[in-house]
Short mmCIF file of N, CA and C in Angstrom, two decimals:
data_model
loop_
_atom_site.label_atom_id
_atom_site.label_comp_id
_atom_site.label_asym_id
_atom_site.label_seq_id
_atom_site.Cartn_x
_atom_site.Cartn_y
_atom_site.Cartn_z
N MET A 191 -19.37 11.39 -0.65
CA MET A 191 -19.94 10.50 -1.64
C MET A 191 -20.70 9.40 -0.90
N ASP A 192 -21.91 9.11 -1.34
CA ASP A 192 -22.67 8.04 -0.72
C ASP A 192 -22.61 6.79 -1.61
N ALA A 193 -23.27 5.72 -1.18
CA ALA A 193 -23.21 4.45 -1.89
C ALA A 193 -23.75 4.58 -3.32
N ALA A 194 -24.84 5.30 -3.49
CA ALA A 194 -25.43 5.46 -4.82
C ALA A 194 -24.49 6.21 -5.76
N GLU A 195 -23.85 7.27 -5.27
CA GLU A 195 -22.91 8.03 -6.09
C GLU A 195 -21.70 7.18 -6.46
N LEU A 196 -21.22 6.39 -5.51
CA LEU A 196 -20.07 5.51 -5.77
C LEU A 196 -20.42 4.49 -6.85
N ARG A 197 -21.59 3.85 -6.70
CA ARG A 197 -22.02 2.86 -7.70
C ARG A 197 -22.18 3.51 -9.07
N ALA A 198 -22.78 4.71 -9.11
CA ALA A 198 -22.99 5.41 -10.38
C ALA A 198 -21.66 5.77 -11.03
N THR A 199 -20.70 6.17 -10.23
CA THR A 199 -19.39 6.53 -10.75
C THR A 199 -18.65 5.30 -11.29
N GLN A 200 -18.74 4.19 -10.55
CA GLN A 200 -17.98 2.99 -10.92
C GLN A 200 -18.68 2.10 -11.94
N ALA A 201 -19.99 2.22 -12.10
CA ALA A 201 -20.74 1.33 -13.00
C ALA A 201 -20.21 1.33 -14.44
N PRO A 202 -20.02 2.49 -15.07
CA PRO A 202 -19.51 2.45 -16.45
C PRO A 202 -18.08 1.91 -16.54
N ILE A 203 -17.30 2.15 -15.52
CA ILE A 203 -15.93 1.63 -15.51
C ILE A 203 -15.96 0.11 -15.41
N LYS A 204 -16.77 -0.41 -14.49
CA LYS A 204 -16.89 -1.87 -14.34
C LYS A 204 -17.42 -2.51 -15.61
N GLU A 205 -18.38 -1.88 -16.24
CA GLU A 205 -18.96 -2.42 -17.48
C GLU A 205 -17.91 -2.48 -18.58
N ARG A 206 -17.10 -1.41 -18.70
CA ARG A 206 -16.03 -1.40 -19.70
C ARG A 206 -15.05 -2.54 -19.44
N TYR A 207 -14.69 -2.74 -18.17
CA TYR A 207 -13.74 -3.80 -17.83
C TYR A 207 -14.32 -5.19 -18.08
N LYS A 208 -15.62 -5.34 -17.90
CA LYS A 208 -16.27 -6.63 -18.18
C LYS A 208 -16.28 -6.90 -19.68
N SER A 209 -16.61 -5.89 -20.46
CA SER A 209 -16.70 -6.09 -21.91
C SER A 209 -15.34 -6.09 -22.59
N ASP A 210 -14.37 -5.43 -22.00
CA ASP A 210 -13.02 -5.38 -22.56
C ASP A 210 -12.00 -5.56 -21.43
N PRO A 211 -11.77 -6.82 -21.01
CA PRO A 211 -10.87 -7.08 -19.88
C PRO A 211 -9.48 -6.47 -20.03
N LYS A 212 -8.98 -6.37 -21.25
CA LYS A 212 -7.64 -5.81 -21.45
C LYS A 212 -7.57 -4.34 -21.05
N SER A 213 -8.69 -3.64 -21.10
CA SER A 213 -8.68 -2.22 -20.74
C SER A 213 -8.48 -2.01 -19.24
N ALA A 214 -8.65 -3.06 -18.46
CA ALA A 214 -8.48 -2.97 -17.01
C ALA A 214 -7.03 -3.12 -16.58
N VAL A 215 -6.18 -3.56 -17.48
CA VAL A 215 -4.77 -3.77 -17.15
C VAL A 215 -4.00 -2.49 -17.46
N ILE A 216 -3.51 -1.87 -16.41
CA ILE A 216 -2.80 -0.61 -16.52
C ILE A 216 -1.43 -0.77 -15.87
N THR A 217 -0.40 -0.25 -16.48
CA THR A 217 0.94 -0.30 -15.91
C THR A 217 1.21 0.98 -15.15
N LEU A 218 1.38 0.87 -13.85
CA LEU A 218 1.77 2.00 -13.03
C LEU A 218 3.30 2.07 -13.02
N LYS A 219 3.84 3.27 -12.91
CA LYS A 219 5.29 3.43 -12.97
C LYS A 219 5.78 4.34 -11.87
N ALA A 220 6.98 4.11 -11.44
CA ALA A 220 7.66 4.99 -10.50
C ALA A 220 9.08 5.18 -11.01
N LYS A 221 9.61 6.38 -10.82
CA LYS A 221 10.97 6.68 -11.27
C LYS A 221 11.74 7.35 -10.15
N GLY A 222 13.01 7.07 -10.12
CA GLY A 222 13.89 7.72 -9.17
C GLY A 222 15.23 8.00 -9.81
N SER A 223 15.91 9.03 -9.33
CA SER A 223 17.23 9.34 -9.87
C SER A 223 18.28 9.24 -8.77
N ILE A 224 19.41 8.68 -9.15
CA ILE A 224 20.54 8.52 -8.23
C ILE A 224 21.62 9.48 -8.69
N GLU A 225 22.07 10.33 -7.79
CA GLU A 225 23.06 11.32 -8.15
C GLU A 225 24.33 11.11 -7.34
N ASN A 226 25.35 11.87 -7.62
CA ASN A 226 26.65 11.71 -6.97
C ASN A 226 26.67 12.09 -5.51
N GLN A 227 25.81 12.99 -5.09
CA GLN A 227 25.88 13.50 -3.73
C GLN A 227 25.02 12.68 -2.78
N GLY A 228 25.64 12.17 -1.75
CA GLY A 228 24.92 11.43 -0.72
C GLY A 228 24.43 10.07 -1.18
N ILE A 229 24.02 9.29 -0.21
CA ILE A 229 23.42 7.99 -0.51
C ILE A 229 21.92 8.21 -0.44
N ALA A 230 21.35 8.53 -1.61
CA ALA A 230 19.93 8.86 -1.68
C ALA A 230 19.40 8.58 -3.07
N CYS A 231 18.09 8.50 -3.16
CA CYS A 231 17.40 8.33 -4.43
C CYS A 231 16.23 9.31 -4.44
N LYS A 232 16.17 10.16 -5.45
CA LYS A 232 15.08 11.12 -5.58
C LYS A 232 13.95 10.46 -6.36
N VAL A 233 12.81 10.35 -5.70
CA VAL A 233 11.65 9.67 -6.29
C VAL A 233 10.62 10.70 -6.70
N GLU A 234 10.17 10.59 -7.95
CA GLU A 234 9.11 11.46 -8.44
C GLU A 234 7.77 10.88 -7.99
N THR A 235 7.04 11.63 -7.17
CA THR A 235 5.77 11.12 -6.65
C THR A 235 4.57 11.59 -7.47
N GLY A 236 4.76 12.48 -8.40
CA GLY A 236 3.65 13.03 -9.14
C GLY A 236 3.15 14.32 -8.52
N ARG A 237 3.40 14.50 -7.24
CA ARG A 237 3.00 15.72 -6.53
C ARG A 237 4.23 16.50 -6.06
N ALA A 238 5.28 15.79 -5.77
CA ALA A 238 6.50 16.41 -5.26
C ALA A 238 7.66 15.45 -5.48
N LEU A 239 8.82 15.90 -5.10
CA LEU A 239 10.01 15.06 -5.18
C LEU A 239 10.31 14.56 -3.78
N ALA A 240 10.33 13.25 -3.61
CA ALA A 240 10.64 12.66 -2.31
C ALA A 240 12.08 12.14 -2.36
N VAL A 241 12.84 12.42 -1.33
CA VAL A 241 14.22 11.96 -1.28
C VAL A 241 14.33 10.84 -0.26
N ALA A 242 14.65 9.66 -0.75
CA ALA A 242 14.80 8.49 0.12
C ALA A 242 16.27 8.27 0.39
N GLY A 243 16.55 7.86 1.63
CA GLY A 243 17.93 7.61 2.01
C GLY A 243 18.01 6.47 3.00
N LEU A 244 19.17 6.31 3.58
CA LEU A 244 19.38 5.26 4.57
C LEU A 244 18.59 5.53 5.85
N HIS A 245 18.05 4.49 6.42
CA HIS A 245 17.40 4.59 7.74
C HIS A 245 18.51 4.84 8.77
N PRO A 246 18.20 5.58 9.83
CA PRO A 246 19.22 5.80 10.87
C PRO A 246 19.82 4.50 11.42
N ALA A 247 19.05 3.42 11.41
CA ALA A 247 19.57 2.14 11.91
C ALA A 247 20.62 1.53 10.98
N THR A 248 20.80 2.13 9.80
CA THR A 248 21.84 1.67 8.88
C THR A 248 22.86 2.76 8.57
N GLY A 249 22.84 3.83 9.37
CA GLY A 249 23.81 4.90 9.20
C GLY A 249 23.27 6.15 8.55
N GLY A 250 21.98 6.21 8.29
CA GLY A 250 21.39 7.40 7.68
C GLY A 250 21.21 8.53 8.69
N SER A 251 21.00 9.72 8.16
CA SER A 251 20.85 10.91 9.01
C SER A 251 19.45 11.03 9.59
N GLY A 252 18.49 10.38 8.95
CA GLY A 252 17.10 10.53 9.37
C GLY A 252 16.42 11.69 8.68
N LEU A 253 17.16 12.44 7.88
CA LEU A 253 16.58 13.57 7.16
C LEU A 253 15.84 13.12 5.90
N GLU A 254 16.29 12.01 5.30
CA GLU A 254 15.63 11.49 4.11
C GLU A 254 14.55 10.48 4.51
N LEU A 255 13.66 10.22 3.59
CA LEU A 255 12.62 9.22 3.82
C LEU A 255 13.22 7.82 3.79
N CYS A 256 12.69 6.94 4.59
CA CYS A 256 13.11 5.54 4.58
C CYS A 256 12.13 4.77 3.69
N SER A 257 12.66 4.00 2.76
CA SER A 257 11.79 3.27 1.84
C SER A 257 10.93 2.24 2.57
N GLY A 258 11.40 1.71 3.68
CA GLY A 258 10.57 0.81 4.48
C GLY A 258 9.37 1.53 5.06
N ASP A 259 9.60 2.75 5.55
CA ASP A 259 8.49 3.58 6.02
C ASP A 259 7.53 3.88 4.87
N MET A 260 8.09 4.17 3.70
CA MET A 260 7.26 4.48 2.55
C MET A 260 6.39 3.29 2.15
N LEU A 261 6.92 2.08 2.28
CA LEU A 261 6.13 0.88 1.99
C LEU A 261 4.95 0.79 2.96
N LEU A 262 5.22 1.00 4.24
CA LEU A 262 4.14 0.97 5.23
C LEU A 262 3.13 2.10 5.00
N GLU A 263 3.62 3.26 4.60
CA GLU A 263 2.74 4.39 4.30
C GLU A 263 1.85 4.09 3.10
N ALA A 264 2.42 3.43 2.09
CA ALA A 264 1.62 3.04 0.93
C ALA A 264 0.54 2.04 1.34
N LEU A 265 0.89 1.11 2.23
CA LEU A 265 -0.10 0.15 2.73
C LEU A 265 -1.21 0.87 3.48
N VAL A 266 -0.85 1.79 4.36
CA VAL A 266 -1.85 2.55 5.12
C VAL A 266 -2.75 3.36 4.18
N ALA A 267 -2.15 4.02 3.20
CA ALA A 267 -2.93 4.83 2.26
C ALA A 267 -3.91 3.98 1.48
N CYS A 268 -3.43 2.89 0.93
CA CYS A 268 -4.28 2.01 0.13
C CYS A 268 -5.37 1.38 0.99
N ALA A 269 -5.00 0.89 2.16
CA ALA A 269 -5.97 0.25 3.04
C ALA A 269 -7.01 1.25 3.52
N GLY A 270 -6.60 2.47 3.80
CA GLY A 270 -7.53 3.49 4.24
C GLY A 270 -8.53 3.87 3.16
N VAL A 271 -8.05 4.06 1.93
CA VAL A 271 -8.94 4.38 0.82
C VAL A 271 -9.88 3.20 0.53
N THR A 272 -9.34 2.00 0.57
CA THR A 272 -10.16 0.82 0.32
C THR A 272 -11.22 0.66 1.40
N LEU A 273 -10.83 0.81 2.66
CA LEU A 273 -11.78 0.73 3.77
C LEU A 273 -12.92 1.73 3.58
N LYS A 274 -12.56 2.96 3.27
CA LYS A 274 -13.57 4.01 3.11
C LYS A 274 -14.49 3.72 1.93
N SER A 275 -13.93 3.23 0.84
CA SER A 275 -14.72 2.88 -0.34
C SER A 275 -15.68 1.74 -0.05
N VAL A 276 -15.18 0.69 0.60
CA VAL A 276 -16.02 -0.46 0.94
C VAL A 276 -17.09 -0.06 1.95
N ALA A 277 -16.71 0.75 2.93
CA ALA A 277 -17.68 1.22 3.93
C ALA A 277 -18.79 2.02 3.25
N THR A 278 -18.42 2.82 2.27
CA THR A 278 -19.41 3.61 1.53
C THR A 278 -20.35 2.68 0.77
N ALA A 279 -19.78 1.70 0.06
CA ALA A 279 -20.59 0.76 -0.72
C ALA A 279 -21.52 -0.06 0.17
N LEU A 280 -21.04 -0.46 1.35
CA LEU A 280 -21.85 -1.28 2.27
C LEU A 280 -22.76 -0.43 3.15
N GLU A 281 -22.61 0.89 3.02
CA GLU A 281 -23.35 1.83 3.86
C GLU A 281 -23.08 1.60 5.35
N VAL A 282 -21.80 1.40 5.66
CA VAL A 282 -21.34 1.31 7.04
C VAL A 282 -20.90 2.71 7.46
N PRO A 283 -21.60 3.30 8.42
CA PRO A 283 -21.25 4.67 8.82
C PRO A 283 -19.95 4.71 9.63
N LEU A 284 -18.97 5.44 9.12
CA LEU A 284 -17.71 5.62 9.84
C LEU A 284 -17.63 7.08 10.28
N LYS A 285 -17.63 7.30 11.59
CA LYS A 285 -17.47 8.67 12.09
C LYS A 285 -16.03 9.10 11.92
N THR A 286 -15.12 8.27 12.43
CA THR A 286 -13.68 8.50 12.28
C THR A 286 -13.00 7.15 12.18
N GLY A 287 -11.75 7.20 11.80
CA GLY A 287 -10.98 5.96 11.73
C GLY A 287 -9.49 6.26 11.71
N LEU A 288 -8.73 5.30 12.15
CA LEU A 288 -7.28 5.40 12.14
C LEU A 288 -6.74 4.10 11.56
N VAL A 289 -5.85 4.23 10.59
CA VAL A 289 -5.22 3.07 9.97
C VAL A 289 -3.75 3.09 10.37
N THR A 290 -3.27 1.98 10.90
CA THR A 290 -1.89 1.90 11.37
C THR A 290 -1.23 0.66 10.79
N ALA A 291 -0.01 0.83 10.32
CA ALA A 291 0.81 -0.31 9.88
C ALA A 291 2.14 -0.22 10.59
N GLU A 292 2.60 -1.35 11.07
CA GLU A 292 3.93 -1.41 11.66
C GLU A 292 4.58 -2.70 11.21
N GLY A 293 5.88 -2.64 11.05
CA GLY A 293 6.60 -3.81 10.56
C GLY A 293 7.91 -3.99 11.30
N ASP A 294 8.30 -5.24 11.43
CA ASP A 294 9.54 -5.59 12.14
C ASP A 294 10.65 -5.92 11.15
N LEU A 295 11.76 -5.21 11.30
CA LEU A 295 12.95 -5.42 10.47
C LEU A 295 14.14 -5.78 11.36
N ASP A 296 14.96 -6.69 10.89
CA ASP A 296 16.22 -7.00 11.56
C ASP A 296 17.31 -6.41 10.67
N PHE A 297 17.85 -5.28 11.07
CA PHE A 297 18.81 -4.58 10.22
C PHE A 297 20.14 -5.30 10.06
N ARG A 298 20.36 -6.38 10.82
CA ARG A 298 21.58 -7.16 10.61
C ARG A 298 21.59 -7.75 9.20
N GLY A 299 20.40 -8.08 8.69
CA GLY A 299 20.31 -8.68 7.35
C GLY A 299 20.72 -7.71 6.26
N THR A 300 20.15 -6.51 6.26
CA THR A 300 20.45 -5.56 5.20
C THR A 300 21.86 -4.99 5.30
N LEU A 301 22.45 -5.03 6.49
CA LEU A 301 23.84 -4.57 6.64
C LEU A 301 24.86 -5.69 6.45
N GLY A 302 24.38 -6.92 6.23
CA GLY A 302 25.29 -8.04 6.02
C GLY A 302 26.05 -8.45 7.27
N VAL A 303 25.54 -8.09 8.44
CA VAL A 303 26.18 -8.44 9.71
C VAL A 303 25.99 -9.91 10.02
N ASP A 304 24.83 -10.43 9.67
CA ASP A 304 24.49 -11.83 9.93
C ASP A 304 23.84 -12.39 8.67
N LYS A 305 24.53 -13.31 8.00
CA LYS A 305 24.01 -13.86 6.74
C LYS A 305 22.72 -14.64 6.93
N GLU A 306 22.42 -15.06 8.15
CA GLU A 306 21.20 -15.80 8.44
C GLU A 306 20.02 -14.87 8.72
N ALA A 307 20.29 -13.62 9.03
CA ALA A 307 19.22 -12.66 9.32
C ALA A 307 18.52 -12.29 8.02
N PRO A 308 17.19 -12.27 8.01
CA PRO A 308 16.47 -11.94 6.78
C PRO A 308 16.64 -10.47 6.40
N VAL A 309 16.58 -10.21 5.10
CA VAL A 309 16.55 -8.85 4.60
C VAL A 309 15.09 -8.55 4.28
N GLY A 310 14.57 -7.52 4.86
CA GLY A 310 13.16 -7.17 4.64
C GLY A 310 12.34 -7.37 5.89
N PHE A 311 11.07 -7.03 5.77
CA PHE A 311 10.16 -7.15 6.90
C PHE A 311 9.88 -8.62 7.21
N ALA A 312 10.01 -8.98 8.47
CA ALA A 312 9.68 -10.33 8.92
C ALA A 312 8.19 -10.42 9.22
N GLU A 313 7.61 -9.30 9.65
CA GLU A 313 6.19 -9.27 9.98
C GLU A 313 5.67 -7.85 9.80
N ILE A 314 4.48 -7.75 9.24
CA ILE A 314 3.78 -6.47 9.10
C ILE A 314 2.41 -6.63 9.72
N ARG A 315 2.03 -5.64 10.54
CA ARG A 315 0.71 -5.66 11.18
C ARG A 315 -0.06 -4.43 10.73
N LEU A 316 -1.27 -4.67 10.23
CA LEU A 316 -2.15 -3.60 9.78
C LEU A 316 -3.35 -3.58 10.71
N ARG A 317 -3.70 -2.39 11.21
CA ARG A 317 -4.80 -2.28 12.17
C ARG A 317 -5.72 -1.12 11.79
N PHE A 318 -7.00 -1.34 11.96
CA PHE A 318 -8.01 -0.31 11.76
C PHE A 318 -8.70 -0.05 13.09
N ASP A 319 -8.73 1.19 13.51
CA ASP A 319 -9.49 1.60 14.68
C ASP A 319 -10.60 2.50 14.16
N VAL A 320 -11.86 2.04 14.25
CA VAL A 320 -12.96 2.78 13.66
C VAL A 320 -14.01 3.13 14.71
N ASP A 321 -14.56 4.32 14.56
CA ASP A 321 -15.67 4.77 15.39
C ASP A 321 -16.93 4.63 14.55
N THR A 322 -17.74 3.64 14.86
CA THR A 322 -18.93 3.35 14.08
C THR A 322 -20.00 2.72 14.96
N SER A 323 -21.22 2.88 14.52
CA SER A 323 -22.35 2.24 15.22
C SER A 323 -22.75 0.95 14.52
N ALA A 324 -22.04 0.56 13.49
CA ALA A 324 -22.38 -0.64 12.73
C ALA A 324 -22.24 -1.90 13.58
N PRO A 325 -23.09 -2.89 13.33
CA PRO A 325 -22.99 -4.15 14.08
C PRO A 325 -21.73 -4.92 13.69
N GLN A 326 -21.32 -5.84 14.57
CA GLN A 326 -20.08 -6.58 14.37
C GLN A 326 -20.05 -7.35 13.05
N ASP A 327 -21.17 -7.93 12.63
CA ASP A 327 -21.16 -8.68 11.37
C ASP A 327 -20.84 -7.78 10.18
N LYS A 328 -21.27 -6.53 10.23
CA LYS A 328 -20.93 -5.57 9.16
C LYS A 328 -19.45 -5.21 9.21
N LEU A 329 -18.91 -5.07 10.43
CA LEU A 329 -17.48 -4.78 10.56
C LEU A 329 -16.63 -5.94 10.07
N ASP A 330 -17.07 -7.16 10.36
CA ASP A 330 -16.35 -8.34 9.89
C ASP A 330 -16.31 -8.37 8.35
N LEU A 331 -17.46 -8.06 7.74
CA LEU A 331 -17.52 -8.02 6.28
C LEU A 331 -16.67 -6.88 5.73
N LEU A 332 -16.71 -5.73 6.40
CA LEU A 332 -15.90 -4.58 5.99
C LEU A 332 -14.41 -4.94 6.00
N LEU A 333 -13.96 -5.59 7.04
CA LEU A 333 -12.55 -6.00 7.12
C LEU A 333 -12.21 -7.01 6.04
N LYS A 334 -13.07 -8.01 5.86
CA LYS A 334 -12.83 -9.05 4.85
C LYS A 334 -12.72 -8.45 3.45
N LEU A 335 -13.62 -7.54 3.11
CA LEU A 335 -13.60 -6.95 1.77
C LEU A 335 -12.46 -5.94 1.61
N THR A 336 -12.11 -5.26 2.68
CA THR A 336 -10.97 -4.33 2.61
C THR A 336 -9.69 -5.12 2.33
N GLU A 337 -9.50 -6.23 3.02
CA GLU A 337 -8.34 -7.09 2.75
C GLU A 337 -8.36 -7.58 1.31
N ARG A 338 -9.52 -8.00 0.85
CA ARG A 338 -9.65 -8.59 -0.48
C ARG A 338 -9.33 -7.58 -1.59
N TYR A 339 -9.74 -6.33 -1.41
CA TYR A 339 -9.63 -5.37 -2.50
C TYR A 339 -8.50 -4.35 -2.36
N CYS A 340 -7.74 -4.40 -1.29
CA CYS A 340 -6.62 -3.47 -1.11
C CYS A 340 -5.43 -3.94 -1.95
N VAL A 341 -5.08 -3.17 -2.95
CA VAL A 341 -4.02 -3.54 -3.89
C VAL A 341 -2.68 -3.75 -3.19
N VAL A 342 -2.28 -2.83 -2.34
CA VAL A 342 -0.98 -2.93 -1.69
C VAL A 342 -0.95 -4.11 -0.73
N TYR A 343 -2.01 -4.31 0.04
CA TYR A 343 -2.09 -5.45 0.96
C TYR A 343 -1.96 -6.76 0.18
N GLN A 344 -2.73 -6.91 -0.88
CA GLN A 344 -2.70 -8.15 -1.66
C GLN A 344 -1.35 -8.34 -2.34
N THR A 345 -0.72 -7.25 -2.77
CA THR A 345 0.60 -7.35 -3.40
C THR A 345 1.64 -7.86 -2.40
N ILE A 346 1.62 -7.30 -1.20
CA ILE A 346 2.57 -7.75 -0.17
C ILE A 346 2.26 -9.19 0.23
N LYS A 347 1.00 -9.49 0.43
CA LYS A 347 0.59 -10.82 0.87
C LYS A 347 0.93 -11.91 -0.14
N ASN A 348 0.71 -11.63 -1.42
CA ASN A 348 0.87 -12.67 -2.44
C ASN A 348 2.20 -12.63 -3.18
N GLY A 349 2.98 -11.59 -2.99
CA GLY A 349 4.30 -11.53 -3.63
C GLY A 349 4.23 -11.70 -5.14
N PRO A 350 4.15 -10.61 -5.89
CA PRO A 350 4.07 -10.70 -7.35
C PRO A 350 5.37 -11.22 -7.95
N LYS A 351 5.28 -11.66 -9.18
CA LYS A 351 6.47 -12.04 -9.92
C LYS A 351 7.32 -10.79 -10.10
N LEU A 352 8.57 -10.88 -9.75
CA LEU A 352 9.49 -9.73 -9.86
C LEU A 352 10.60 -10.05 -10.84
N SER A 353 11.09 -9.02 -11.49
CA SER A 353 12.27 -9.16 -12.33
C SER A 353 13.14 -7.93 -12.13
N VAL A 354 14.41 -8.10 -12.30
CA VAL A 354 15.36 -7.01 -12.14
C VAL A 354 16.33 -7.05 -13.31
N THR A 355 16.60 -5.89 -13.89
CA THR A 355 17.58 -5.80 -14.96
C THR A 355 18.48 -4.61 -14.70
N MET A 356 19.62 -4.59 -15.36
CA MET A 356 20.52 -3.44 -15.29
C MET A 356 21.14 -3.29 -16.66
N GLN A 357 21.25 -2.05 -17.09
CA GLN A 357 21.92 -1.79 -18.37
C GLN A 357 22.80 -0.57 -18.26
N ARG A 358 23.84 -0.57 -18.99
CA ARG A 358 24.75 0.57 -19.03
C ARG A 358 24.18 1.63 -19.96
N VAL A 359 24.23 2.90 -19.52
CA VAL A 359 23.73 4.00 -20.38
C VAL A 359 24.86 4.94 -20.72
#
């Protein structure tokens, strides 16, 4: 897809969202099931069933997916798609690219070993390695717009309002 095709595809969508802002608000959903066997949660991905479990650093077997890894994978996926979309719109030629995310966790927090240790990622680093002939000013703009429009990056960065409920069924 080139820049013209991308603009043509997105133009009617953008126009609808401008004329009817409420139509742009969509609720995405994820579901998982917890069963009696093992410490795991089966997550419906829409394409397959992913089984998440404990990370080996917390006693897991390593056979199940780690939700922390899945968070980083979601960041990489979103950032990669956003980068490619923005590069297409800006007509920045990308021969190849690699998107990497890594995050630092102190597992003492999630295991309750140290009440002062944080639960969750203390730091996440996102990196793009791109093979391109574009000038540096175009790359700077590409990075700035990728950060601005990447949903997962902005969600992690800005911390949305969260709520949690539990009900007996």
